[in-house]
C-alpha cells in the first residue's frame, strides 16, 4: 500500500467565513499550506480571519468580498485560479426558512445564494480546460455557510 500525503501549498477558499471553511483553513495552515485567497460576503469578518491566520501561522493571505446574490450574472475570478492546489467551496445561507414559506422574496434570496449565485463559479472551476490541470476541488453543501 502506498501512503501518499497530499501536499497542498495554496488554497482558494470561497465562503471563507463559514465555520467549516475556517476549520479547513486552519488545518491546512498547520500542515504547511502557505498561501490563501479568502472570498466571503462579510468583508470585516474575512479580513479579521485573514489577519488571525497571518499572525498565528505566518502565511500569505489575500482577501476579497464576494456576494453571490449580487454577482450571480458576473463572470467569476479576478485572478488566476490555476495558481491554487486546492479550491474549497463552503458558501450558502439558511436564510429565514419560516419567512421563505410566506414570502417569495426570501425564498428567491435563499435560492440565489445557495444555487444560482454559485453556478458561474462551479462552471468555471469544472471547465474541461480546468479539469486537465492539477489541483483539487472540495465542495460542501450550501448550508455549510451558516451551520458549519
PDB file of C-alpha atoms in Angstrom:
ATOM      1  CA  UNK A   1       0.000   0.000   0.000  1.00  0.00           C
ATOM      2  CA  UNK A   2       1.322   3.419  -0.965  1.00  0.00           C
ATOM      3  CA  UNK A   3       0.782   6.184   1.539  1.00  0.00           C
ATOM      4  CA  UNK A   4       0.769   9.476  -0.345  1.00  0.00           C
ATOM      5  CA  UNK A   5       0.370  12.526   1.770  1.00  0.00           C
ATOM      6  CA  UNK A   6      -1.480  15.247  -0.082  1.00  0.00           C
ATOM      7  CA  UNK A   7       0.712  18.333  -0.349  1.00  0.00           C
ATOM      8  CA  UNK A   8      -1.388  21.445  -0.503  1.00  0.00           C
ATOM      9  CA  UNK A   9       0.631  24.649  -0.520  1.00  0.00           C
ATOM     10  CA  UNK A  10      -2.023  27.082  -1.759  1.00  0.00           C
ATOM     11  CA  UNK A  11      -5.796  27.291  -1.436  1.00  0.00           C
ATOM     12  CA  UNK A  12      -8.656  29.384  -2.736  1.00  0.00           C
ATOM     13  CA  UNK A  13     -11.496  29.416  -0.206  1.00  0.00           C
ATOM     14  CA  UNK A  14     -14.932  30.523  -1.433  1.00  0.00           C
ATOM     15  CA  UNK A  15     -17.117  31.187   1.607  1.00  0.00           C
ATOM     16  CA  UNK A  16     -14.154  31.601   3.931  1.00  0.00           C
ATOM     17  CA  UNK A  17     -16.041  32.940   6.956  1.00  0.00           C
ATOM     18  CA  UNK A  18     -18.096  29.767   7.450  1.00  0.00           C
ATOM     19  CA  UNK A  19     -17.124  27.615  10.412  1.00  0.00           C
ATOM     20  CA  UNK A  20     -16.358  24.699   8.080  1.00  0.00           C
ATOM     21  CA  UNK A  21     -14.039  26.837   5.955  1.00  0.00           C
ATOM     22  CA  UNK A  22     -12.245  28.257   8.985  1.00  0.00           C
ATOM     23  CA  UNK A  23     -11.556  24.788  10.366  1.00  0.00           C
ATOM     24  CA  UNK A  24     -10.276  23.594   6.978  1.00  0.00           C
ATOM     25  CA  UNK A  25      -8.043  26.638   6.530  1.00  0.00           C
ATOM     26  CA  UNK A  26      -6.544  26.298   9.998  1.00  0.00           C
ATOM     27  CA  UNK A  27      -5.787  22.611   9.416  1.00  0.00           C
ATOM     28  CA  UNK A  28      -4.243  23.413   6.040  1.00  0.00           C
ATOM     29  CA  UNK A  29      -2.063  26.106   7.638  1.00  0.00           C
ATOM     30  CA  UNK A  30      -0.955  23.657  10.332  1.00  0.00           C
ATOM     31  CA  UNK A  31       0.018  21.254   7.539  1.00  0.00           C
ATOM     32  CA  UNK A  32       2.244  23.753   5.723  1.00  0.00           C
ATOM     33  CA  UNK A  33      -0.184  25.383   3.317  1.00  0.00           C
ATOM     34  CA  UNK A  34       1.389  28.821   2.944  1.00  0.00           C
ATOM     35  CA  UNK A  35      -0.866  30.772   0.582  1.00  0.00           C
ATOM     36  CA  UNK A  36      -4.589  31.502   0.873  1.00  0.00           C
ATOM     37  CA  UNK A  37      -7.077  33.568  -1.118  1.00  0.00           C
ATOM     38  CA  UNK A  38     -10.207  34.093   1.015  1.00  0.00           C
ATOM     39  CA  UNK A  39     -13.516  35.119  -0.582  1.00  0.00           C
ATOM     40  CA  UNK A  40     -16.525  35.948   1.583  1.00  0.00           C
ATOM     41  CA  UNK A  41     -19.564  38.191   1.778  1.00  0.00           C
ATOM     42  CA  UNK A  42     -18.658  39.755   5.144  1.00  0.00           C
ATOM     43  CA  UNK A  43     -15.542  41.848   4.459  1.00  0.00           C
ATOM     44  CA  UNK A  44     -14.748  42.651   8.099  1.00  0.00           C
ATOM     45  CA  UNK A  45     -15.087  39.060   9.290  1.00  0.00           C
ATOM     46  CA  UNK A  46     -12.998  37.890   6.330  1.00  0.00           C
ATOM     47  CA  UNK A  47     -10.259  40.475   6.958  1.00  0.00           C
ATOM     48  CA  UNK A  48     -10.219  39.640  10.677  1.00  0.00           C
ATOM     49  CA  UNK A  49      -9.846  35.931   9.895  1.00  0.00           C
ATOM     50  CA  UNK A  50      -7.058  36.674   7.416  1.00  0.00           C
ATOM     51  CA  UNK A  51      -5.154  38.739   9.988  1.00  0.00           C
ATOM     52  CA  UNK A  52      -5.545  35.968  12.543  1.00  0.00           C
ATOM     53  CA  UNK A  53      -4.044  33.491  10.057  1.00  0.00           C
ATOM     54  CA  UNK A  54      -1.144  35.802   9.278  1.00  0.00           C
ATOM     55  CA  UNK A  55      -0.388  36.243  12.962  1.00  0.00           C
ATOM     56  CA  UNK A  56      -0.813  32.629  14.090  1.00  0.00           C
ATOM     57  CA  UNK A  57       0.622  30.765  11.088  1.00  0.00           C
ATOM     58  CA  UNK A  58       2.792  33.344   9.259  1.00  0.00           C
ATOM     59  CA  UNK A  59       1.066  32.624   5.945  1.00  0.00           C
ATOM     60  CA  UNK A  60       0.396  34.714   2.840  1.00  0.00           C
ATOM     61  CA  UNK A  61      -3.301  35.640   2.824  1.00  0.00           C
ATOM     62  CA  UNK A  62      -5.269  37.846   0.473  1.00  0.00           C
ATOM     63  CA  UNK A  63      -8.984  38.584   0.722  1.00  0.00           C
ATOM     64  CA  UNK A  64     -11.825  39.775  -1.465  1.00  0.00           C
ATOM     65  CA  UNK A  65     -15.504  40.427  -0.969  1.00  0.00           C
ATOM     66  CA  UNK A  66     -17.898  38.087  -2.723  1.00  0.00           C
ATOM     67  CA  UNK A  67     -21.664  38.402  -2.668  1.00  0.00           C
ATOM     68  CA  UNK A  68     -23.114  35.554  -4.733  1.00  0.00           C
ATOM     69  CA  UNK A  69     -26.506  37.237  -4.962  1.00  0.00           C
ATOM     70  CA  UNK A  70     -25.025  40.440  -6.388  1.00  0.00           C
ATOM     71  CA  UNK A  71     -22.591  38.617  -8.672  1.00  0.00           C
ATOM     72  CA  UNK A  72     -24.798  35.784  -9.940  1.00  0.00           C
ATOM     73  CA  UNK A  73     -24.630  37.043 -13.513  1.00  0.00           C
ATOM     74  CA  UNK A  74     -20.978  38.113 -13.459  1.00  0.00           C
ATOM     75  CA  UNK A  75     -18.001  36.178 -14.739  1.00  0.00           C
ATOM     76  CA  UNK A  76     -16.110  34.782 -11.739  1.00  0.00           C
ATOM     77  CA  UNK A  77     -12.425  35.139 -10.943  1.00  0.00           C
ATOM     78  CA  UNK A  78     -10.467  38.325 -10.971  1.00  0.00           C
ATOM     79  CA  UNK A  79      -7.244  36.324 -10.640  1.00  0.00           C
ATOM     80  CA  UNK A  80      -5.667  33.155 -11.983  1.00  0.00           C
ATOM     81  CA  UNK A  81      -7.428  30.194 -10.394  1.00  0.00           C
ATOM     82  CA  UNK A  82      -4.725  27.823 -11.662  1.00  0.00           C
ATOM     83  CA  UNK A  83      -2.329  29.157  -9.049  1.00  0.00           C
ATOM     84  CA  UNK A  84      -4.072  27.148  -6.298  1.00  0.00           C
ATOM     85  CA  UNK A  85      -3.545  23.497  -5.359  1.00  0.00           C
ATOM     86  CA  UNK A  86      -6.985  23.401  -3.759  1.00  0.00           C
ATOM     87  CA  UNK A  87     -10.310  25.188  -4.156  1.00  0.00           C
ATOM     88  CA  UNK A  88     -12.768  24.856  -1.259  1.00  0.00           C
ATOM     89  CA  UNK A  89     -16.398  25.938  -1.648  1.00  0.00           C
ATOM     90  CA  UNK A  90     -18.456  26.404   1.550  1.00  0.00           C
ATOM     91  CA  UNK A  91     -20.955  29.065   0.583  1.00  0.00           C
ATOM     92  CA  UNK A  92     -24.594  29.363   1.426  1.00  0.00           C
ATOM     93  CA  UNK A  93     -27.209  30.639   3.757  1.00  0.00           C
ATOM     94  CA  UNK A  94     -30.076  29.212   5.730  1.00  0.00           C
ATOM     95  CA  UNK A  95     -31.965  32.442   5.417  1.00  0.00           C
ATOM     96  CA  UNK A  96     -35.245  32.729   7.258  1.00  0.00           C
ATOM     97  CA  UNK A  97     -36.860  29.445   6.323  1.00  0.00           C
ATOM     98  CA  UNK A  98     -40.124  30.263   8.066  1.00  0.00           C
ATOM     99  CA  UNK A  99     -40.383  33.571   6.217  1.00  0.00           C
ATOM    100  CA  UNK A 100     -39.490  31.805   2.960  1.00  0.00           C
ATOM    101  CA  UNK A 101     -42.701  29.767   3.241  1.00  0.00           C
ATOM    102  CA  UNK A 102     -44.681  33.029   3.181  1.00  0.00           C
ATOM    103  CA  UNK A 103     -42.561  35.494   1.200  1.00  0.00           C
ATOM    104  CA  UNK A 104     -41.304  34.650  -2.263  1.00  0.00           C
ATOM    105  CA  UNK A 105     -38.556  37.270  -2.000  1.00  0.00           C
ATOM    106  CA  UNK A 106     -36.941  35.410   0.916  1.00  0.00           C
ATOM    107  CA  UNK A 107     -37.213  32.075  -0.898  1.00  0.00           C
ATOM    108  CA  UNK A 108     -35.636  33.637  -4.000  1.00  0.00           C
ATOM    109  CA  UNK A 109     -32.827  35.147  -1.946  1.00  0.00           C
ATOM    110  CA  UNK A 110     -32.011  31.758  -0.411  1.00  0.00           C
ATOM    111  CA  UNK A 111     -32.145  30.012  -3.797  1.00  0.00           C
ATOM    112  CA  UNK A 112     -29.982  32.674  -5.432  1.00  0.00           C
ATOM    113  CA  UNK A 113     -27.314  32.444  -2.741  1.00  0.00           C
ATOM    114  CA  UNK A 114     -27.283  28.661  -2.452  1.00  0.00           C
ATOM    115  CA  UNK A 115     -27.714  27.704  -6.097  1.00  0.00           C
ATOM    116  CA  UNK A 116     -27.858  30.380  -8.784  1.00  0.00           C
ATOM    117  CA  UNK A 117     -25.014  32.511  -7.443  1.00  0.00           C
ATOM    118  CA  UNK A 118     -22.705  29.537  -7.261  1.00  0.00           C
ATOM    119  CA  UNK A 119     -23.313  28.268 -10.806  1.00  0.00           C
ATOM    120  CA  UNK A 120     -20.851  30.628 -12.589  1.00  0.00           C
ATOM    121  CA  UNK A 121     -18.129  29.607 -10.139  1.00  0.00           C
ATOM    122  CA  UNK A 122     -18.761  25.882 -10.478  1.00  0.00           C
ATOM    123  CA  UNK A 123     -18.879  26.120 -14.272  1.00  0.00           C
ATOM    124  CA  UNK A 124     -15.522  27.925 -14.277  1.00  0.00           C
ATOM    125  CA  UNK A 125     -13.998  25.514 -11.762  1.00  0.00           C
ATOM    126  CA  UNK A 126     -15.117  22.422 -13.681  1.00  0.00           C
ATOM    127  CA  UNK A 127     -14.497  23.560 -17.252  1.00  0.00           C
ATOM    128  CA  UNK A 128     -12.778  20.965 -19.465  1.00  0.00           C
ATOM    129  CA  UNK A 129      -9.661  23.159 -19.631  1.00  0.00           C
ATOM    130  CA  UNK A 130      -9.526  23.467 -15.852  1.00  0.00           C
ATOM    131  CA  UNK A 131     -10.087  19.756 -15.244  1.00  0.00           C
ATOM    132  CA  UNK A 132      -6.999  18.956 -17.309  1.00  0.00           C
ATOM    133  CA  UNK A 133      -4.828  20.848 -14.840  1.00  0.00           C
ATOM    134  CA  UNK A 134      -3.567  19.861 -11.422  1.00  0.00           C
ATOM    135  CA  UNK A 135      -5.426  20.593  -8.225  1.00  0.00           C
ATOM    136  CA  UNK A 136      -8.358  19.556  -6.086  1.00  0.00           C
ATOM    137  CA  UNK A 137     -11.894  20.830  -5.616  1.00  0.00           C
ATOM    138  CA  UNK A 138     -13.839  20.335  -2.384  1.00  0.00           C
ATOM    139  CA  UNK A 139     -17.480  21.459  -2.397  1.00  0.00           C
ATOM    140  CA  UNK A 140     -19.650  21.377   0.716  1.00  0.00           C
ATOM    141  CA  UNK A 141     -23.426  21.664   0.946  1.00  0.00           C
ATOM    142  CA  UNK A 142     -24.890  25.129   0.760  1.00  0.00           C
ATOM    143  CA  UNK A 143     -25.832  25.359   4.421  1.00  0.00           C
ATOM    144  CA  UNK A 144     -22.209  24.909   5.394  1.00  0.00           C
ATOM    145  CA  UNK A 145     -22.061  28.666   5.107  1.00  0.00           C
ATOM    146  CA  UNK A 146     -24.319  29.091   8.130  1.00  0.00           C
ATOM    147  CA  UNK A 147     -24.384  25.868  10.064  1.00  0.00           C
ATOM    148  CA  UNK A 148     -20.731  24.950   9.950  1.00  0.00           C
TER     149      UNK A 148
END
